[in-house]
Every structure is written in structure tokens, then in C-alpha cells.
């Protein structure tokens, strides 16, 4: 019994140290004197032309980092239109008639500018009253400290070919993990952005699932590499496999532009009560391969989400 207690104490200490190392960081910023002016400024900045000229972002990992088999079969692309049945296995273009249905209604395209003034886009999802989930590399380049956070953050749920059917929503605070900001490690490539207005109150939101293990997921986003050039929503349905407890991967055709899009498990189209859970975000791909990776959502990511919600 003493040995078991000692082992549990050691494990608890290791876990506590791991969580402490994933320090929660945030940087508040406003381009104008108040939130209303900030929102108006960004709505003007992100014109339709600017939105459609933003460069879709994705991160590439060196192939040697991953040693699992890359020989599995990729399913064909589909167009999904059903309001009652979930998309089939493979990668599906989500018909725009479904954009106003849960969970698709809380998924959107995410825009920002880097320190040179270059405009980029990722994908994201609403996960709180005023909080959206994205990839860490959609708020910060990773690995060079806390002075390089991106700016001009704008999230457009239900984005469709340059149009914002339910509005443009400005971001004001960013919450990232020290593992990404200072080290650029993949299992910390997730961030939460606090919006200026209560976007979840207006459109709904998706809950998180932590420590979910191996399970089937829908990975969604706005990929530039597929038909639509990043202007249309796609989702891939496949098994998400946990790798060494820190990252997950699934077969997917999603790539450039889909970064930050949600991994949704238990997807239930049209349900406001149980639309599904977010248990990952599109993080990175291996060049020439057909896997999408996500950080494994651990307690550290749950704490990050709580901090973001506490400031919303």
C-alpha cells in the first residue's frame, strides 16, 4: 500500500510539474481606445477584398519526427447535404445549406496580420460565451517568446466565399501555452481567443472534451488545397489516434488554411443540446503525406480554456 501511495504521489508530482511548465500566457491589445472602436476599425480593415486575399496558413512538420505508417487509404471527396445524417468517412465539402446548423454554425474562418502587416487566415470554432479555439500558430509564430503575437484578429463564423452572414467578430485577448510561445512544440499548438462581444451567446458554442483517447472525429476547416480555394467549409471523418499521449493524427485531405479548425467527436447535426465536443484542433501536416495532426487535449489545455473563459 505504501509503494502504491508513493507511486501515486510521484505520478501526481510529475503531472503537476507538467501542468506548471505549460504556463498560461495572454496579451491584451486594442487598436483603438475602446472595444467598440476596435470592432469598427477591424470591420473596415477586413473588407471582402482583404479577406479573400489573405494567405491561408498551415504548419509543416519534418517527416522524420513521425514514424507511424503513412500507407493507409484515403477516402474520396464527397459533398455533404443531409441535415439528419453525419458526413461519411473521408473528406466532405459541407453544403452551404448546412452552415446555419449546429455544429457548422459555430465554425468559421479566422483572420489576422503578422508583424510585417501580411494578412493570413486559419480556421476556428466557438467554444465559450466569448471564446474561440484556434491553433497556437494562428496567434503566435512559436518558439521566439512573447513579443510576436499577431494582430488584427477577426473571426467570421459561417464564412462563405468572402461573405459574413452572421457578422465579423473582433478578438481582444489571446491565451496560449508557453510550450508553443517559447518552444514551438506541437503538443502546445492550441490557443483560445477572447472576442470583443459575446459570440457564443448569439450563435451557440461547443464544449471541450479532455483526455478523450482514441476516437472517431470530424476535423473541419477552410482548406485552400481543395476545391473552393479556402472559401468553403470541409470536414474529414476518420479515427483520431493518440501518439505518445501528446499529439493525435488522422487521415485527412485538409491542409493549408484549415489550421485551427476543430476536431469534433460525437457530432450531432442540428442539435443545440448535444452538437458534439471539441477534442482537438488542426495543427500541422507532414509534407507529401495525408495525415492531419492535433495536440491531444489534456488537463493543461482545459486550464487554458478556463483562463480564457474567466477573462471573457
Short mmCIF file of N, CA and C in Angstrom, two decimals, residues 124-294:
data_model
loop_
_atom_site.label_atom_id
_atom_site.label_comp_id
_atom_site.label_asym_id
_atom_site.label_seq_id
_atom_site.Cartn_x
_atom_site.Cartn_y
_atom_site.Cartn_z
N UNK A 124 -11.39 28.24 -37.19
CA UNK A 124 -11.61 28.23 -35.75
C UNK A 124 -13.03 27.84 -35.42
N UNK A 125 -13.33 27.77 -34.12
CA UNK A 125 -14.68 27.40 -33.66
C UNK A 125 -14.98 28.08 -32.33
N UNK A 126 -16.26 28.30 -32.07
CA UNK A 126 -16.70 28.94 -30.83
C UNK A 126 -16.77 27.89 -29.73
N UNK A 127 -16.09 28.14 -28.61
CA UNK A 127 -16.05 27.16 -27.52
C UNK A 127 -16.39 27.80 -26.17
N UNK A 128 -17.02 28.95 -26.20
CA UNK A 128 -17.42 29.63 -24.96
C UNK A 128 -18.25 30.85 -25.29
N UNK A 129 -18.73 31.51 -24.27
CA UNK A 129 -19.59 32.68 -24.49
C UNK A 129 -18.91 33.74 -25.33
N UNK A 130 -17.60 33.95 -25.07
CA UNK A 130 -16.83 34.92 -25.86
C UNK A 130 -15.49 34.36 -26.27
N UNK A 131 -15.40 33.04 -26.44
CA UNK A 131 -14.11 32.40 -26.68
C UNK A 131 -14.15 31.52 -27.93
N UNK A 132 -13.10 31.62 -28.74
CA UNK A 132 -12.94 30.71 -29.87
C UNK A 132 -11.64 29.93 -29.72
N UNK A 133 -11.61 28.73 -30.30
CA UNK A 133 -10.43 27.88 -30.28
C UNK A 133 -9.76 27.94 -31.64
N UNK A 134 -8.44 28.07 -31.64
CA UNK A 134 -7.64 28.06 -32.86
C UNK A 134 -6.35 27.31 -32.57
N UNK A 135 -5.48 27.22 -33.56
CA UNK A 135 -4.15 26.66 -33.35
C UNK A 135 -3.25 27.73 -32.74
N UNK A 136 -2.25 27.30 -31.97
CA UNK A 136 -1.31 28.26 -31.40
C UNK A 136 -0.60 29.07 -32.47
N UNK A 137 -0.28 28.43 -33.61
CA UNK A 137 0.46 29.15 -34.65
C UNK A 137 -0.41 30.15 -35.40
N UNK A 138 -1.71 30.21 -35.04
CA UNK A 138 -2.59 31.24 -35.61
C UNK A 138 -2.65 32.49 -34.74
N UNK A 139 -1.96 32.46 -33.58
CA UNK A 139 -1.87 33.66 -32.73
C UNK A 139 -0.43 34.09 -32.50
N UNK A 140 0.52 33.17 -32.77
CA UNK A 140 1.93 33.45 -32.48
C UNK A 140 2.78 32.47 -33.31
N UNK A 141 3.92 32.93 -33.87
CA UNK A 141 4.73 32.03 -34.71
C UNK A 141 5.35 30.87 -33.97
N UNK A 142 5.51 30.98 -32.66
CA UNK A 142 6.02 29.87 -31.86
C UNK A 142 7.53 29.86 -31.75
N UNK A 143 8.01 29.71 -30.50
CA UNK A 143 9.43 29.48 -30.28
C UNK A 143 10.29 30.71 -30.13
N UNK A 144 9.71 31.91 -30.14
CA UNK A 144 10.56 33.10 -30.03
C UNK A 144 10.06 34.10 -28.99
N UNK A 145 9.32 33.62 -28.00
CA UNK A 145 8.95 34.49 -26.91
C UNK A 145 7.65 35.24 -27.09
N UNK A 146 7.38 36.16 -26.17
CA UNK A 146 6.06 36.76 -26.08
C UNK A 146 5.85 38.06 -26.80
N UNK A 147 6.76 38.48 -27.68
CA UNK A 147 6.63 39.79 -28.31
C UNK A 147 6.11 39.73 -29.74
N UNK A 148 5.72 38.57 -30.21
CA UNK A 148 5.38 38.44 -31.63
C UNK A 148 3.94 38.02 -31.86
N UNK A 149 3.06 38.30 -30.91
CA UNK A 149 1.66 37.93 -31.11
C UNK A 149 1.09 38.64 -32.33
N UNK A 150 0.23 37.94 -33.04
CA UNK A 150 -0.38 38.52 -34.23
C UNK A 150 -1.48 39.52 -33.86
N UNK A 151 -1.86 40.34 -34.82
CA UNK A 151 -2.84 41.40 -34.56
C UNK A 151 -3.97 41.35 -35.59
N UNK A 152 -4.86 42.32 -35.50
CA UNK A 152 -6.00 42.44 -36.43
C UNK A 152 -6.86 41.18 -36.48
N UNK A 153 -7.04 40.55 -35.32
CA UNK A 153 -7.77 39.29 -35.27
C UNK A 153 -9.25 39.49 -35.53
N UNK A 154 -9.75 38.73 -36.49
CA UNK A 154 -11.17 38.77 -36.85
C UNK A 154 -11.65 37.35 -37.14
N UNK A 155 -12.76 36.98 -36.52
CA UNK A 155 -13.34 35.66 -36.73
C UNK A 155 -14.69 35.81 -37.42
N UNK A 156 -14.90 35.01 -38.48
CA UNK A 156 -16.15 35.08 -39.24
C UNK A 156 -16.79 33.70 -39.26
N UNK A 157 -17.74 33.44 -38.34
CA UNK A 157 -18.44 32.15 -38.36
C UNK A 157 -19.31 32.04 -39.61
N UNK A 158 -19.43 30.83 -40.11
CA UNK A 158 -20.23 30.54 -41.29
C UNK A 158 -19.70 31.27 -42.53
N UNK A 159 -18.42 31.60 -42.52
CA UNK A 159 -17.80 32.28 -43.66
C UNK A 159 -18.10 31.53 -44.95
N UNK A 160 -18.41 32.29 -46.00
CA UNK A 160 -18.76 31.67 -47.28
C UNK A 160 -18.37 32.60 -48.42
N UNK A 161 -17.22 32.31 -49.02
CA UNK A 161 -16.81 32.98 -50.26
C UNK A 161 -16.76 34.51 -50.11
N UNK A 162 -16.15 34.95 -49.02
CA UNK A 162 -15.98 36.38 -48.82
C UNK A 162 -17.09 37.06 -48.05
N UNK A 163 -18.16 36.33 -47.75
CA UNK A 163 -19.30 36.92 -47.06
C UNK A 163 -19.35 36.49 -45.59
N UNK A 164 -19.89 37.37 -44.77
CA UNK A 164 -20.02 37.14 -43.32
C UNK A 164 -21.49 37.16 -42.96
N UNK A 165 -22.21 36.05 -43.13
CA UNK A 165 -23.67 36.05 -42.95
C UNK A 165 -24.14 36.36 -41.54
N UNK A 166 -23.29 36.12 -40.53
CA UNK A 166 -23.68 36.41 -39.14
C UNK A 166 -22.70 37.37 -38.49
N UNK A 167 -22.00 38.14 -39.30
CA UNK A 167 -21.16 39.20 -38.78
C UNK A 167 -19.68 38.86 -38.68
N UNK A 168 -18.90 39.92 -38.45
CA UNK A 168 -17.46 39.82 -38.22
C UNK A 168 -17.21 40.12 -36.74
N UNK A 169 -16.39 39.29 -36.11
CA UNK A 169 -16.22 39.37 -34.66
C UNK A 169 -14.74 39.58 -34.34
N UNK A 170 -14.45 40.67 -33.64
CA UNK A 170 -13.07 41.04 -33.34
C UNK A 170 -12.56 40.34 -32.09
N UNK A 171 -11.29 39.95 -32.11
CA UNK A 171 -10.64 39.37 -30.94
C UNK A 171 -9.89 40.43 -30.15
N UNK A 172 -9.86 40.28 -28.83
CA UNK A 172 -9.18 41.28 -27.99
C UNK A 172 -8.11 40.69 -27.07
N UNK A 173 -8.24 39.44 -26.66
CA UNK A 173 -7.24 38.80 -25.81
C UNK A 173 -6.86 37.44 -26.39
N UNK A 174 -5.61 37.06 -26.19
CA UNK A 174 -5.10 35.78 -26.67
C UNK A 174 -4.53 34.98 -25.51
N UNK A 175 -4.91 33.71 -25.42
CA UNK A 175 -4.36 32.81 -24.40
C UNK A 175 -3.66 31.65 -25.09
N UNK A 176 -2.36 31.53 -24.86
CA UNK A 176 -1.56 30.48 -25.48
C UNK A 176 -0.75 29.77 -24.40
N UNK A 177 -0.10 28.69 -24.78
CA UNK A 177 0.72 27.91 -23.86
C UNK A 177 2.20 28.26 -24.05
N UNK A 178 2.93 28.27 -22.95
CA UNK A 178 4.36 28.59 -23.01
C UNK A 178 5.10 27.59 -23.89
N UNK A 179 4.62 26.36 -23.92
CA UNK A 179 5.27 25.35 -24.77
C UNK A 179 5.27 25.74 -26.23
N UNK A 180 4.23 26.47 -26.65
CA UNK A 180 4.21 26.95 -28.03
C UNK A 180 4.96 28.28 -28.17
N UNK A 181 4.66 29.24 -27.32
CA UNK A 181 5.22 30.58 -27.46
C UNK A 181 6.74 30.58 -27.35
N UNK A 182 7.29 29.79 -26.40
CA UNK A 182 8.72 29.82 -26.16
C UNK A 182 9.49 28.66 -26.79
N UNK A 183 8.79 27.56 -27.07
CA UNK A 183 9.50 26.39 -27.59
C UNK A 183 8.99 25.92 -28.95
N UNK A 184 7.76 26.28 -29.30
CA UNK A 184 7.20 25.85 -30.58
C UNK A 184 6.95 24.36 -30.67
N UNK A 185 6.55 23.72 -29.56
CA UNK A 185 6.31 22.27 -29.57
C UNK A 185 4.87 22.00 -29.98
N UNK A 186 4.68 20.93 -30.75
CA UNK A 186 3.38 20.66 -31.37
C UNK A 186 2.28 20.36 -30.37
N UNK A 187 2.61 19.71 -29.25
CA UNK A 187 1.53 19.37 -28.32
C UNK A 187 1.00 20.59 -27.56
N UNK A 188 1.59 21.76 -27.83
CA UNK A 188 1.09 23.02 -27.27
C UNK A 188 0.52 23.94 -28.34
N UNK A 189 0.32 23.42 -29.54
CA UNK A 189 -0.13 24.23 -30.67
C UNK A 189 -1.65 24.43 -30.64
N UNK A 190 -2.11 25.10 -29.60
CA UNK A 190 -3.53 25.42 -29.44
C UNK A 190 -3.63 26.75 -28.70
N UNK A 191 -4.65 27.53 -28.99
CA UNK A 191 -4.83 28.80 -28.31
C UNK A 191 -6.32 29.12 -28.24
N UNK A 192 -6.66 29.99 -27.32
CA UNK A 192 -8.04 30.47 -27.19
C UNK A 192 -8.02 32.00 -27.28
N UNK A 193 -8.95 32.53 -28.04
CA UNK A 193 -9.04 33.96 -28.26
C UNK A 193 -10.35 34.48 -27.66
N UNK A 194 -10.24 35.52 -26.85
CA UNK A 194 -11.42 36.16 -26.27
C UNK A 194 -11.91 37.23 -27.24
N UNK A 195 -13.19 37.18 -27.56
CA UNK A 195 -13.77 38.11 -28.51
C UNK A 195 -14.32 39.36 -27.81
N UNK A 196 -14.46 40.42 -28.57
CA UNK A 196 -14.95 41.67 -28.01
C UNK A 196 -16.41 41.58 -27.58
N UNK A 197 -17.17 40.74 -28.25
CA UNK A 197 -18.60 40.61 -27.97
C UNK A 197 -18.94 39.14 -27.67
N UNK A 198 -20.07 38.88 -26.99
CA UNK A 198 -20.45 37.50 -26.61
C UNK A 198 -20.96 36.69 -27.79
N UNK A 199 -20.04 36.21 -28.60
CA UNK A 199 -20.37 35.50 -29.82
C UNK A 199 -21.12 34.19 -29.54
N UNK A 200 -20.74 33.49 -28.46
CA UNK A 200 -21.41 32.24 -28.11
C UNK A 200 -22.84 32.45 -27.67
N UNK A 201 -23.11 33.58 -27.06
CA UNK A 201 -24.47 33.90 -26.64
C UNK A 201 -25.38 34.06 -27.85
N UNK A 202 -24.84 34.55 -28.94
CA UNK A 202 -25.63 34.79 -30.15
C UNK A 202 -25.76 33.54 -31.01
N UNK A 203 -24.68 32.74 -31.08
CA UNK A 203 -24.67 31.63 -32.05
C UNK A 203 -24.60 30.25 -31.42
N UNK A 204 -24.25 30.18 -30.14
CA UNK A 204 -24.02 28.89 -29.51
C UNK A 204 -22.54 28.57 -29.46
N UNK A 205 -22.19 27.47 -28.81
CA UNK A 205 -20.79 27.08 -28.69
C UNK A 205 -20.68 25.58 -28.50
N UNK A 206 -19.47 25.07 -28.64
CA UNK A 206 -19.19 23.65 -28.47
C UNK A 206 -18.39 23.44 -27.19
N UNK A 207 -18.73 22.45 -26.38
CA UNK A 207 -17.93 22.14 -25.18
C UNK A 207 -16.66 21.40 -25.57
N UNK A 208 -15.67 21.44 -24.67
CA UNK A 208 -14.43 20.69 -24.88
C UNK A 208 -14.55 19.30 -24.29
N UNK A 209 -13.78 18.37 -24.85
CA UNK A 209 -13.59 17.04 -24.26
C UNK A 209 -12.11 16.87 -24.01
N UNK A 210 -11.73 16.60 -22.75
CA UNK A 210 -10.34 16.41 -22.37
C UNK A 210 -10.04 14.94 -22.17
N UNK A 211 -8.81 14.54 -22.51
CA UNK A 211 -8.33 13.17 -22.26
C UNK A 211 -9.27 12.14 -22.87
N UNK A 212 -9.73 12.40 -24.10
CA UNK A 212 -10.73 11.55 -24.73
C UNK A 212 -10.22 10.24 -25.29
N UNK A 213 -8.89 10.12 -25.48
CA UNK A 213 -8.34 8.88 -26.02
C UNK A 213 -8.62 8.72 -27.50
N UNK A 214 -8.40 7.51 -27.99
CA UNK A 214 -8.61 7.20 -29.41
C UNK A 214 -10.09 7.18 -29.71
N UNK A 215 -10.52 7.98 -30.70
CA UNK A 215 -11.94 8.05 -31.02
C UNK A 215 -12.12 8.63 -32.42
N UNK A 216 -13.31 8.42 -32.98
CA UNK A 216 -13.61 9.00 -34.29
C UNK A 216 -13.91 10.48 -34.14
N UNK A 217 -13.40 11.27 -35.10
CA UNK A 217 -13.55 12.71 -35.07
C UNK A 217 -13.89 13.25 -36.45
N UNK A 218 -14.50 14.43 -36.44
CA UNK A 218 -14.64 15.23 -37.65
C UNK A 218 -13.66 16.38 -37.52
N UNK A 219 -12.70 16.46 -38.44
CA UNK A 219 -11.78 17.59 -38.48
C UNK A 219 -12.29 18.55 -39.54
N UNK A 220 -12.59 19.79 -39.14
CA UNK A 220 -13.23 20.75 -40.05
C UNK A 220 -12.36 21.98 -40.25
N UNK A 221 -12.53 22.62 -41.40
CA UNK A 221 -11.79 23.84 -41.67
C UNK A 221 -12.01 24.32 -43.09
N UNK A 222 -11.28 25.38 -43.43
CA UNK A 222 -11.39 26.01 -44.74
C UNK A 222 -10.08 25.80 -45.51
N UNK A 223 -9.90 24.63 -46.15
CA UNK A 223 -8.63 24.31 -46.79
C UNK A 223 -8.47 24.95 -48.18
N UNK A 224 -7.35 25.58 -48.38
CA UNK A 224 -7.04 26.19 -49.68
C UNK A 224 -6.69 25.14 -50.72
N UNK A 225 -6.23 23.97 -50.27
CA UNK A 225 -5.75 22.96 -51.20
C UNK A 225 -6.87 22.16 -51.86
N UNK A 226 -8.12 22.36 -51.45
CA UNK A 226 -9.25 21.65 -52.05
C UNK A 226 -10.13 22.62 -52.83
N UNK A 227 -11.07 22.09 -53.58
CA UNK A 227 -11.94 22.91 -54.42
C UNK A 227 -12.62 23.99 -53.57
N UNK A 228 -12.55 25.23 -54.01
CA UNK A 228 -13.08 26.35 -53.25
C UNK A 228 -12.00 27.29 -52.78
N UNK A 229 -10.73 26.84 -52.83
CA UNK A 229 -9.59 27.70 -52.51
C UNK A 229 -9.71 28.41 -51.16
N UNK A 230 -10.13 27.67 -50.14
CA UNK A 230 -10.20 28.22 -48.79
C UNK A 230 -11.44 29.03 -48.51
N UNK A 231 -12.35 29.08 -49.47
CA UNK A 231 -13.57 29.88 -49.30
C UNK A 231 -14.75 29.04 -48.83
N UNK A 232 -14.57 27.72 -48.74
CA UNK A 232 -15.65 26.80 -48.40
C UNK A 232 -15.24 25.88 -47.25
N UNK A 233 -16.24 25.44 -46.49
CA UNK A 233 -16.01 24.58 -45.33
C UNK A 233 -15.98 23.11 -45.74
N UNK A 234 -14.97 22.41 -45.24
CA UNK A 234 -14.84 20.96 -45.42
C UNK A 234 -14.71 20.29 -44.06
N UNK A 235 -15.11 19.02 -43.99
CA UNK A 235 -14.86 18.21 -42.79
C UNK A 235 -14.39 16.82 -43.21
N UNK A 236 -13.45 16.28 -42.45
CA UNK A 236 -12.98 14.91 -42.64
C UNK A 236 -13.46 14.06 -41.48
N UNK A 237 -14.02 12.89 -41.81
CA UNK A 237 -14.43 11.95 -40.75
C UNK A 237 -13.46 10.78 -40.74
N UNK A 238 -12.80 10.55 -39.62
CA UNK A 238 -11.86 9.44 -39.53
C UNK A 238 -11.48 9.23 -38.07
N UNK A 239 -10.71 8.18 -37.84
CA UNK A 239 -10.29 7.83 -36.49
C UNK A 239 -9.12 8.71 -36.08
N UNK A 240 -9.20 9.32 -34.90
CA UNK A 240 -8.10 10.09 -34.36
C UNK A 240 -7.29 9.24 -33.41
N UNK A 241 -6.02 9.03 -33.72
CA UNK A 241 -5.17 8.15 -32.93
C UNK A 241 -4.21 8.97 -32.08
N UNK A 242 -4.17 8.67 -30.80
CA UNK A 242 -3.26 9.37 -29.90
C UNK A 242 -1.86 8.83 -30.05
N UNK A 243 -0.89 9.73 -30.19
CA UNK A 243 0.50 9.34 -30.34
C UNK A 243 1.29 9.75 -29.10
N UNK A 244 1.71 8.76 -28.33
CA UNK A 244 2.56 9.01 -27.17
C UNK A 244 1.95 10.02 -26.20
N UNK A 245 0.63 10.11 -26.19
CA UNK A 245 -0.05 10.93 -25.21
C UNK A 245 0.07 12.42 -25.40
N UNK A 246 0.64 12.89 -26.52
CA UNK A 246 0.83 14.32 -26.68
C UNK A 246 0.22 14.89 -27.95
N UNK A 247 0.10 14.09 -28.99
CA UNK A 247 -0.50 14.52 -30.24
C UNK A 247 -1.44 13.44 -30.75
N UNK A 248 -2.35 13.84 -31.65
CA UNK A 248 -3.22 12.90 -32.35
C UNK A 248 -3.02 13.09 -33.84
N UNK A 249 -3.41 12.08 -34.62
CA UNK A 249 -3.37 12.24 -36.06
C UNK A 249 -4.52 11.46 -36.67
N UNK A 250 -4.97 11.94 -37.84
CA UNK A 250 -5.97 11.21 -38.59
C UNK A 250 -5.70 11.39 -40.08
N UNK A 251 -6.17 10.45 -40.88
CA UNK A 251 -6.11 10.59 -42.32
C UNK A 251 -7.01 11.73 -42.74
N UNK A 252 -6.51 12.64 -43.56
CA UNK A 252 -7.31 13.79 -43.96
C UNK A 252 -6.69 14.46 -45.17
N UNK A 253 -7.54 15.02 -46.01
CA UNK A 253 -7.07 15.83 -47.14
C UNK A 253 -6.97 17.30 -46.78
N UNK A 254 -7.42 17.68 -45.59
CA UNK A 254 -7.34 19.07 -45.18
C UNK A 254 -5.87 19.49 -45.06
N UNK A 255 -5.57 20.69 -45.51
CA UNK A 255 -4.20 21.20 -45.36
C UNK A 255 -4.25 22.71 -45.22
N UNK A 256 -3.55 23.43 -46.08
CA UNK A 256 -3.38 24.87 -45.97
C UNK A 256 -4.71 25.61 -45.76
N UNK A 257 -4.77 26.41 -44.70
CA UNK A 257 -5.96 27.20 -44.40
C UNK A 257 -6.86 26.58 -43.36
N UNK A 258 -6.72 25.27 -43.14
CA UNK A 258 -7.59 24.59 -42.17
C UNK A 258 -7.03 24.63 -40.76
N UNK A 259 -5.82 25.14 -40.58
CA UNK A 259 -5.21 25.26 -39.25
C UNK A 259 -6.17 25.89 -38.26
N UNK A 260 -6.28 25.28 -37.08
CA UNK A 260 -7.12 25.83 -36.03
C UNK A 260 -8.55 25.34 -36.05
N UNK A 261 -8.98 24.73 -37.18
CA UNK A 261 -10.33 24.19 -37.24
C UNK A 261 -10.53 23.09 -36.21
N UNK A 262 -11.76 22.88 -35.75
CA UNK A 262 -11.99 21.95 -34.65
C UNK A 262 -11.96 20.48 -35.06
N UNK A 263 -11.55 19.64 -34.13
CA UNK A 263 -11.81 18.20 -34.20
C UNK A 263 -13.04 17.98 -33.32
N UNK A 264 -14.11 17.46 -33.92
CA UNK A 264 -15.37 17.30 -33.21
C UNK A 264 -15.71 15.82 -33.08
N UNK A 265 -15.94 15.37 -31.88
CA UNK A 265 -16.36 14.00 -31.65
C UNK A 265 -17.82 13.98 -31.21
N UNK A 266 -18.51 12.87 -31.47
CA UNK A 266 -19.95 12.74 -31.17
C UNK A 266 -20.78 13.81 -31.88
N UNK A 267 -20.40 14.11 -33.12
CA UNK A 267 -21.10 15.14 -33.90
C UNK A 267 -22.56 14.78 -34.09
N UNK A 268 -23.43 15.76 -33.87
CA UNK A 268 -24.87 15.57 -33.96
C UNK A 268 -25.47 16.78 -34.67
N UNK A 269 -25.66 16.67 -35.98
CA UNK A 269 -26.09 17.80 -36.79
C UNK A 269 -27.45 18.31 -36.35
N UNK A 270 -27.53 19.63 -36.16
CA UNK A 270 -28.80 20.27 -35.85
C UNK A 270 -29.16 20.31 -34.39
N UNK A 271 -28.39 19.64 -33.54
CA UNK A 271 -28.70 19.59 -32.11
C UNK A 271 -28.03 20.74 -31.37
N UNK A 272 -28.83 21.53 -30.66
CA UNK A 272 -28.28 22.59 -29.82
C UNK A 272 -27.88 22.07 -28.45
N UNK A 273 -28.52 20.98 -28.02
CA UNK A 273 -28.24 20.41 -26.70
C UNK A 273 -27.00 19.54 -26.69
N UNK A 274 -26.76 18.77 -27.76
CA UNK A 274 -25.60 17.87 -27.79
C UNK A 274 -25.01 17.83 -29.20
N UNK A 275 -24.44 18.96 -29.66
CA UNK A 275 -23.92 19.02 -31.03
C UNK A 275 -22.60 18.29 -31.23
N UNK A 276 -21.93 17.96 -30.13
CA UNK A 276 -20.62 17.32 -30.19
C UNK A 276 -19.64 18.03 -29.28
N UNK A 277 -18.43 17.49 -29.20
CA UNK A 277 -17.38 18.03 -28.34
C UNK A 277 -16.14 18.33 -29.16
N UNK A 278 -15.46 19.41 -28.84
CA UNK A 278 -14.17 19.71 -29.46
C UNK A 278 -13.07 19.05 -28.63
N UNK A 279 -12.33 18.14 -29.25
CA UNK A 279 -11.24 17.48 -28.52
C UNK A 279 -9.90 17.64 -29.23
N UNK A 280 -9.83 18.59 -30.18
CA UNK A 280 -8.58 18.85 -30.86
C UNK A 280 -8.76 20.00 -31.84
N UNK A 281 -7.64 20.46 -32.41
CA UNK A 281 -7.66 21.47 -33.47
C UNK A 281 -6.64 21.06 -34.53
N UNK A 282 -6.92 21.42 -35.77
CA UNK A 282 -5.96 21.15 -36.84
C UNK A 282 -4.67 21.89 -36.55
N UNK A 283 -3.57 21.15 -36.48
CA UNK A 283 -2.29 21.75 -36.11
C UNK A 283 -1.31 21.77 -37.28
N UNK A 284 -0.92 20.60 -37.78
CA UNK A 284 0.12 20.58 -38.81
C UNK A 284 0.04 19.29 -39.62
N UNK A 285 0.73 19.30 -40.75
CA UNK A 285 0.81 18.13 -41.62
C UNK A 285 2.27 17.83 -41.91
N UNK A 286 2.51 16.64 -42.44
CA UNK A 286 3.83 16.26 -42.90
C UNK A 286 3.85 16.42 -44.42
N UNK A 287 4.80 17.13 -44.99
CA UNK A 287 4.82 17.37 -46.44
C UNK A 287 4.72 16.08 -47.25
N UNK A 288 3.80 16.07 -48.20
CA UNK A 288 3.64 14.92 -49.08
C UNK A 288 2.85 13.78 -48.50
N UNK A 289 2.38 13.94 -47.26
CA UNK A 289 1.63 12.87 -46.60
C UNK A 289 0.17 13.29 -46.44
N UNK A 290 -0.64 12.39 -45.93
CA UNK A 290 -2.08 12.64 -45.87
C UNK A 290 -2.63 12.51 -44.45
N UNK A 291 -1.86 12.95 -43.48
CA UNK A 291 -2.32 12.98 -42.09
C UNK A 291 -2.41 14.42 -41.61
N UNK A 292 -3.45 14.70 -40.83
CA UNK A 292 -3.55 15.95 -40.09
C UNK A 292 -3.30 15.63 -38.62
N UNK A 293 -2.57 16.52 -37.95
CA UNK A 293 -2.23 16.32 -36.55
C UNK A 293 -2.93 17.36 -35.67
N UNK A 294 -3.16 16.97 -34.43
CA UNK A 294 -3.73 17.86 -33.42
C UNK A 294 -3.04 17.63 -32.09
#
